[in-house]
Amino acid sequence: MRALAAGIGVVFLSPLLLAGTAMMLASSADAVQSNGSFSSCLTDIDTDKVTEQVTKILDGASGKSVHVEGLDLPAEQVPNAQTIVATGLSLDVPTKGQIVALATAMQESRLRNLGYGDRDSLGLFQQRPSQGWGSAQQIRDPVYASEQFYKHLLKVSGWQQMTVTQAAQAVQKSGLPDAYAQWENLATALQDAIAKTFPGDDADGVDAGQGKQPSTGTAGCAPGQDGSGFGRIPEGSVPKGYAIPKDADPKARKAIEWAMHQLGTLYQWGGSCTNSHGPDPMGRCDCSSLMQQAYAHAGVTLTRTTYTQVDEGMAVSATNLNPGDLIFSRGSAARPEHVGMYLGEGLVIEAPRTTKPVRITPIKDWTILAARRVI
């Protein structure tokens, strides 16, 4: 998974010393403090308890029965934390960098995607359009904001040898340079809990730039079954040895079988997927119409777009996928831009993008932002 940055599309930058004060961000700590501040360090963090509560949120719990010390709106804050971690993983940012990003967002916005702040500060990291961080619309996109934070962090010479608060301050240039320290323990627990939910992520592996260890597990699969065992999968083909799991739900089986009959047909943005083998390009499939039509043939009605399908059925954890579950990537957890169907055995079927055919890919190549069970 760590090799996959396609859904994010950001060039990985070598660590360089930040020159001058260009692109620096004024802190919105005063604005955030007006909404309540945390005055002492969260030192007694029960990581197992945090993992339990975070998993509940990611599995679709409302947040009313969830309690994470330091998070007053977990149903809103945990998905934002998930986006920050997912973006870091897709960019091969070391674990410490993800912790720095989480601690920064906790201090700057309390992990809320704010539409206000000090002067023109906005979003999770309170980045400022006037300081070159992007347009207001871009900064309010949690994936974009996370990418920008990581880009700037990775330019800081020696950031991995700094404390979390020093690294955060090197990027943010806050008027309260020591404020980030109070969030380090909670940020560490959140990163650990969320990273475990991503398929193929080796949460205990070595950091980027120091070599990588092979993945030993994936969502919904026995250890090692992250799809890599099938080797290179020619586009439009069924991997040798794959069969729909015998215990798959009958409706999921029908949806999978129908989707697999579309293998090799070219992607068409906006295509209805009602005649993917026919001469009319608009009868071909895009990612969401493939899901819609596959389940229509199984007697299950889905809405048309990725943006709405992410609200279909019930949320499930990426570590507990069943054949037929929809998985979402690119964009953000609340507004993903791509969807595929989990096939079991560590494989996903998708209509990827223009010029590419409907194909099967290993789940290790996916950065999963959300997953839904629609049967």
PDB file of C-alpha atoms in Angstrom, residues 134-293:
ATOM      1  CA  GLY A 134      -3.627  27.228  -2.251  1.00  0.00           C
ATOM      2  CA  SER A 135      -7.096  28.575  -2.859  1.00  0.00           C
ATOM      3  CA  ALA A 136      -9.679  28.585  -0.091  1.00  0.00           C
ATOM      4  CA  GLN A 137     -11.491  25.742  -1.840  1.00  0.00           C
ATOM      5  CA  GLN A 138      -8.311  23.673  -2.070  1.00  0.00           C
ATOM      6  CA  ILE A 139      -7.382  24.228   1.566  1.00  0.00           C
ATOM      7  CA  ARG A 140     -10.846  23.076   2.671  1.00  0.00           C
ATOM      8  CA  ASP A 141     -10.161  19.737   0.923  1.00  0.00           C
ATOM      9  CA  PRO A 142      -8.658  17.568   3.717  1.00  0.00           C
ATOM     10  CA  VAL A 143      -6.546  15.516   1.289  1.00  0.00           C
ATOM     11  CA  TYR A 144      -5.076  18.603  -0.371  1.00  0.00           C
ATOM     12  CA  ALA A 145      -4.424  20.256   2.993  1.00  0.00           C
ATOM     13  CA  SER A 146      -2.686  17.117   4.270  1.00  0.00           C
ATOM     14  CA  GLU A 147      -0.566  16.858   1.133  1.00  0.00           C
ATOM     15  CA  GLN A 148       0.559  20.451   1.524  1.00  0.00           C
ATOM     16  CA  PHE A 149       1.470  19.964   5.168  1.00  0.00           C
ATOM     17  CA  TYR A 150       3.524  16.868   4.358  1.00  0.00           C
ATOM     18  CA  LYS A 151       5.267  18.599   1.430  1.00  0.00           C
ATOM     19  CA  HIS A 152       6.421  21.378   3.714  1.00  0.00           C
ATOM     20  CA  LEU A 153       7.397  19.046   6.543  1.00  0.00           C
ATOM     21  CA  LEU A 154       9.536  16.924   4.249  1.00  0.00           C
ATOM     22  CA  LYS A 155      11.449  20.028   3.179  1.00  0.00           C
ATOM     23  CA  VAL A 156      12.556  20.726   6.746  1.00  0.00           C
ATOM     24  CA  SER A 157      16.139  19.590   7.164  1.00  0.00           C
ATOM     25  CA  GLY A 158      16.488  17.097  10.006  1.00  0.00           C
ATOM     26  CA  TRP A 159      12.823  17.041  10.928  1.00  0.00           C
ATOM     27  CA  GLN A 160      12.960  13.368  11.923  1.00  0.00           C
ATOM     28  CA  GLN A 161      15.492  14.198  14.622  1.00  0.00           C
ATOM     29  CA  MET A 162      13.326  17.001  16.014  1.00  0.00           C
ATOM     30  CA  THR A 163      10.667  16.628  18.675  1.00  0.00           C
ATOM     31  CA  VAL A 164       7.098  16.511  17.405  1.00  0.00           C
ATOM     32  CA  THR A 165       6.439  20.073  18.508  1.00  0.00           C
ATOM     33  CA  GLN A 166       9.691  21.334  16.931  1.00  0.00           C
ATOM     34  CA  ALA A 167       8.834  19.693  13.610  1.00  0.00           C
ATOM     35  CA  ALA A 168       5.305  21.077  13.677  1.00  0.00           C
ATOM     36  CA  GLN A 169       6.567  24.552  14.516  1.00  0.00           C
ATOM     37  CA  ALA A 170       9.107  24.420  11.676  1.00  0.00           C
ATOM     38  CA  VAL A 171       6.169  24.195   9.278  1.00  0.00           C
ATOM     39  CA  GLN A 172       3.539  26.286  11.033  1.00  0.00           C
ATOM     40  CA  LYS A 173       5.566  29.177  12.534  1.00  0.00           C
ATOM     41  CA  SER A 174       2.969  29.488  15.271  1.00  0.00           C
ATOM     42  CA  GLY A 175       2.776  32.229  17.850  1.00  0.00           C
ATOM     43  CA  LEU A 176       2.494  29.408  20.422  1.00  0.00           C
ATOM     44  CA  PRO A 177       5.421  27.196  19.404  1.00  0.00           C
ATOM     45  CA  ASP A 178       5.147  24.767  22.318  1.00  0.00           C
ATOM     46  CA  ALA A 179       1.414  24.129  22.006  1.00  0.00           C
ATOM     47  CA  TYR A 180       1.754  21.099  19.749  1.00  0.00           C
ATOM     48  CA  ALA A 181       3.463  19.025  22.459  1.00  0.00           C
ATOM     49  CA  GLN A 182       0.242  18.550  24.431  1.00  0.00           C
ATOM     50  CA  TRP A 183      -1.222  16.474  21.586  1.00  0.00           C
ATOM     51  CA  GLU A 184       1.707  14.142  20.924  1.00  0.00           C
ATOM     52  CA  ASN A 185       0.476  11.166  22.962  1.00  0.00           C
ATOM     53  CA  LEU A 186      -3.048  11.272  21.557  1.00  0.00           C
ATOM     54  CA  ALA A 187      -1.686  11.775  18.023  1.00  0.00           C
ATOM     55  CA  THR A 188       0.546   8.725  18.491  1.00  0.00           C
ATOM     56  CA  ALA A 189      -2.380   6.599  19.675  1.00  0.00           C
ATOM     57  CA  LEU A 190      -4.615   7.779  16.823  1.00  0.00           C
ATOM     58  CA  GLN A 191      -1.957   7.096  14.199  1.00  0.00           C
ATOM     59  CA  ASP A 192      -1.407   3.599  15.534  1.00  0.00           C
ATOM     60  CA  ALA A 193      -5.139   2.846  15.677  1.00  0.00           C
ATOM     61  CA  ILE A 194      -5.915   4.209  12.214  1.00  0.00           C
ATOM     62  CA  ALA A 195      -2.865   2.747  10.448  1.00  0.00           C
ATOM     63  CA  LYS A 196      -3.973  -0.729  11.507  1.00  0.00           C
ATOM     64  CA  THR A 197      -7.199  -0.314   9.524  1.00  0.00           C
ATOM     65  CA  PHE A 198      -5.418   0.097   6.205  1.00  0.00           C
ATOM     66  CA  PRO A 199      -4.831  -3.074   4.175  1.00  0.00           C
ATOM     67  CA  GLY A 200      -1.224  -4.006   3.633  1.00  0.00           C
ATOM     68  CA  ASP A 201       0.119  -1.408   6.032  1.00  0.00           C
ATOM     69  CA  ASP A 202       2.877  -2.674   8.287  1.00  0.00           C
ATOM     70  CA  ALA A 203       2.323  -0.445  11.294  1.00  0.00           C
ATOM     71  CA  ASP A 204       5.418  -1.857  12.974  1.00  0.00           C
ATOM     72  CA  GLY A 205       7.593  -1.708   9.877  1.00  0.00           C
ATOM     73  CA  VAL A 206      10.514   0.572   9.260  1.00  0.00           C
ATOM     74  CA  ASP A 207      10.038   4.166   8.238  1.00  0.00           C
ATOM     75  CA  ALA A 208      10.170   5.356   4.667  1.00  0.00           C
ATOM     76  CA  GLY A 209      13.678   5.971   3.454  1.00  0.00           C
ATOM     77  CA  GLN A 210      15.072   3.226   5.653  1.00  0.00           C
ATOM     78  CA  GLY A 211      13.897   0.231   3.670  1.00  0.00           C
ATOM     79  CA  LYS A 212      10.578  -1.583   3.829  1.00  0.00           C
ATOM     80  CA  GLN A 213       9.403  -4.845   5.227  1.00  0.00           C
ATOM     81  CA  PRO A 214       6.955  -7.015   3.305  1.00  0.00           C
ATOM     82  CA  SER A 215       3.318  -6.732   4.223  1.00  0.00           C
ATOM     83  CA  THR A 216       2.035  -9.528   6.407  1.00  0.00           C
ATOM     84  CA  GLY A 217      -1.664  -8.901   6.357  1.00  0.00           C
ATOM     85  CA  THR A 218      -4.585  -7.247   4.635  1.00  0.00           C
ATOM     86  CA  ALA A 219      -8.225  -6.438   5.095  1.00  0.00           C
ATOM     87  CA  GLY A 220     -10.607  -9.349   5.135  1.00  0.00           C
ATOM     88  CA  CYS A 221      -7.882 -11.842   4.211  1.00  0.00           C
ATOM     89  CA  ALA A 222      -5.747 -14.417   5.915  1.00  0.00           C
ATOM     90  CA  PRO A 223      -2.176 -13.217   6.611  1.00  0.00           C
ATOM     91  CA  GLY A 224      -0.274 -12.595   3.399  1.00  0.00           C
ATOM     92  CA  GLN A 225      -3.370 -12.576   1.196  1.00  0.00           C
ATOM     93  CA  ASP A 226      -3.223  -8.977   0.021  1.00  0.00           C
ATOM     94  CA  GLY A 227      -3.521  -9.933  -3.625  1.00  0.00           C
ATOM     95  CA  SER A 228       0.225  -9.932  -4.182  1.00  0.00           C
ATOM     96  CA  GLY A 229       0.274 -13.731  -4.308  1.00  0.00           C
ATOM     97  CA  PHE A 230      -1.406 -13.629  -7.712  1.00  0.00           C
ATOM     98  CA  GLY A 231       1.601 -11.819  -9.179  1.00  0.00           C
ATOM     99  CA  ARG A 232       1.155  -9.424 -12.080  1.00  0.00           C
ATOM    100  CA  ILE A 233      -2.467  -9.448 -13.254  1.00  0.00           C
ATOM    101  CA  PRO A 234      -2.874  -8.677 -16.977  1.00  0.00           C
ATOM    102  CA  GLU A 235      -5.466  -5.948 -17.417  1.00  0.00           C
ATOM    103  CA  GLY A 236      -8.895  -7.295 -18.180  1.00  0.00           C
ATOM    104  CA  SER A 237      -8.164 -10.834 -17.006  1.00  0.00           C
ATOM    105  CA  VAL A 238      -9.090 -13.023 -14.055  1.00  0.00           C
ATOM    106  CA  PRO A 239      -6.019 -14.007 -12.023  1.00  0.00           C
ATOM    107  CA  LYS A 240      -5.183 -17.671 -12.331  1.00  0.00           C
ATOM    108  CA  GLY A 241      -6.418 -19.520  -9.285  1.00  0.00           C
ATOM    109  CA  TYR A 242      -9.035 -16.979  -8.227  1.00  0.00           C
ATOM    110  CA  ALA A 243     -12.574 -18.140  -7.473  1.00  0.00           C
ATOM    111  CA  ILE A 244     -15.373 -16.238  -5.758  1.00  0.00           C
ATOM    112  CA  PRO A 245     -15.265 -17.358  -2.121  1.00  0.00           C
ATOM    113  CA  LYS A 246     -17.811 -20.087  -1.382  1.00  0.00           C
ATOM    114  CA  ASP A 247     -19.133 -18.231   1.642  1.00  0.00           C
ATOM    115  CA  ALA A 248     -19.871 -15.023  -0.305  1.00  0.00           C
ATOM    116  CA  ASP A 249     -23.394 -13.687   0.102  1.00  0.00           C
ATOM    117  CA  PRO A 250     -25.539 -14.872  -2.869  1.00  0.00           C
ATOM    118  CA  LYS A 251     -26.328 -11.306  -3.934  1.00  0.00           C
ATOM    119  CA  ALA A 252     -22.667 -10.338  -3.680  1.00  0.00           C
ATOM    120  CA  ARG A 253     -21.801 -13.389  -5.785  1.00  0.00           C
ATOM    121  CA  LYS A 254     -24.238 -12.292  -8.519  1.00  0.00           C
ATOM    122  CA  ALA A 255     -22.861  -8.741  -8.455  1.00  0.00           C
ATOM    123  CA  ILE A 256     -19.279  -9.994  -8.671  1.00  0.00           C
ATOM    124  CA  GLU A 257     -20.077 -12.388 -11.511  1.00  0.00           C
ATOM    125  CA  TRP A 258     -21.771  -9.635 -13.504  1.00  0.00           C
ATOM    126  CA  ALA A 259     -18.934  -7.188 -12.895  1.00  0.00           C
ATOM    127  CA  MET A 260     -16.374  -9.784 -14.014  1.00  0.00           C
ATOM    128  CA  HIS A 261     -18.201 -10.136 -17.340  1.00  0.00           C
ATOM    129  CA  GLN A 262     -17.287  -6.492 -17.991  1.00  0.00           C
ATOM    130  CA  LEU A 263     -13.549  -7.165 -17.671  1.00  0.00           C
ATOM    131  CA  GLY A 264     -11.539  -5.714 -20.544  1.00  0.00           C
ATOM    132  CA  THR A 265     -14.131  -3.145 -21.603  1.00  0.00           C
ATOM    133  CA  LEU A 266     -12.838   0.408 -21.745  1.00  0.00           C
ATOM    134  CA  TYR A 267     -13.639   2.983 -19.102  1.00  0.00           C
ATOM    135  CA  GLN A 268     -15.982   5.811 -20.064  1.00  0.00           C
ATOM    136  CA  TRP A 269     -16.503   8.731 -17.708  1.00  0.00           C
ATOM    137  CA  GLY A 270     -20.260   9.200 -17.293  1.00  0.00           C
ATOM    138  CA  GLY A 271     -20.964   5.897 -19.021  1.00  0.00           C
ATOM    139  CA  SER A 272     -24.072   4.025 -17.919  1.00  0.00           C
ATOM    140  CA  CYS A 273     -22.485   0.544 -17.935  1.00  0.00           C
ATOM    141  CA  THR A 274     -25.660  -0.800 -19.573  1.00  0.00           C
ATOM    142  CA  ASN A 275     -23.885  -2.166 -22.656  1.00  0.00           C
ATOM    143  CA  SER A 276     -20.152  -2.092 -22.045  1.00  0.00           C
ATOM    144  CA  HIS A 277     -19.418  -4.475 -24.950  1.00  0.00           C
ATOM    145  CA  GLY A 278     -21.500  -2.463 -27.443  1.00  0.00           C
ATOM    146  CA  PRO A 279     -20.460   0.223 -29.956  1.00  0.00           C
ATOM    147  CA  ASP A 280     -21.761   3.236 -28.001  1.00  0.00           C
ATOM    148  CA  PRO A 281     -19.047   4.563 -25.669  1.00  0.00           C
ATOM    149  CA  MET A 282     -21.688   5.882 -23.268  1.00  0.00           C
ATOM    150  CA  GLY A 283     -22.866   2.337 -22.684  1.00  0.00           C
ATOM    151  CA  ARG A 284     -19.493   1.530 -21.140  1.00  0.00           C
ATOM    152  CA  CYS A 285     -18.687   1.730 -17.433  1.00  0.00           C
ATOM    153  CA  ASP A 286     -17.141   4.246 -15.149  1.00  0.00           C
ATOM    154  CA  CYS A 287     -16.287   3.261 -11.590  1.00  0.00           C
ATOM    155  CA  SER A 288     -19.628   4.012  -9.967  1.00  0.00           C
ATOM    156  CA  SER A 289     -21.863   2.805 -12.810  1.00  0.00           C
ATOM    157  CA  LEU A 290     -20.017  -0.535 -12.723  1.00  0.00           C
ATOM    158  CA  MET A 291     -20.975  -0.856  -9.054  1.00  0.00           C
ATOM    159  CA  GLN A 292     -24.542   0.309  -9.699  1.00  0.00           C
ATOM    160  CA  GLN A 293     -25.213  -2.076 -12.568  1.00  0.00           C
TER     161      GLN A 293
END
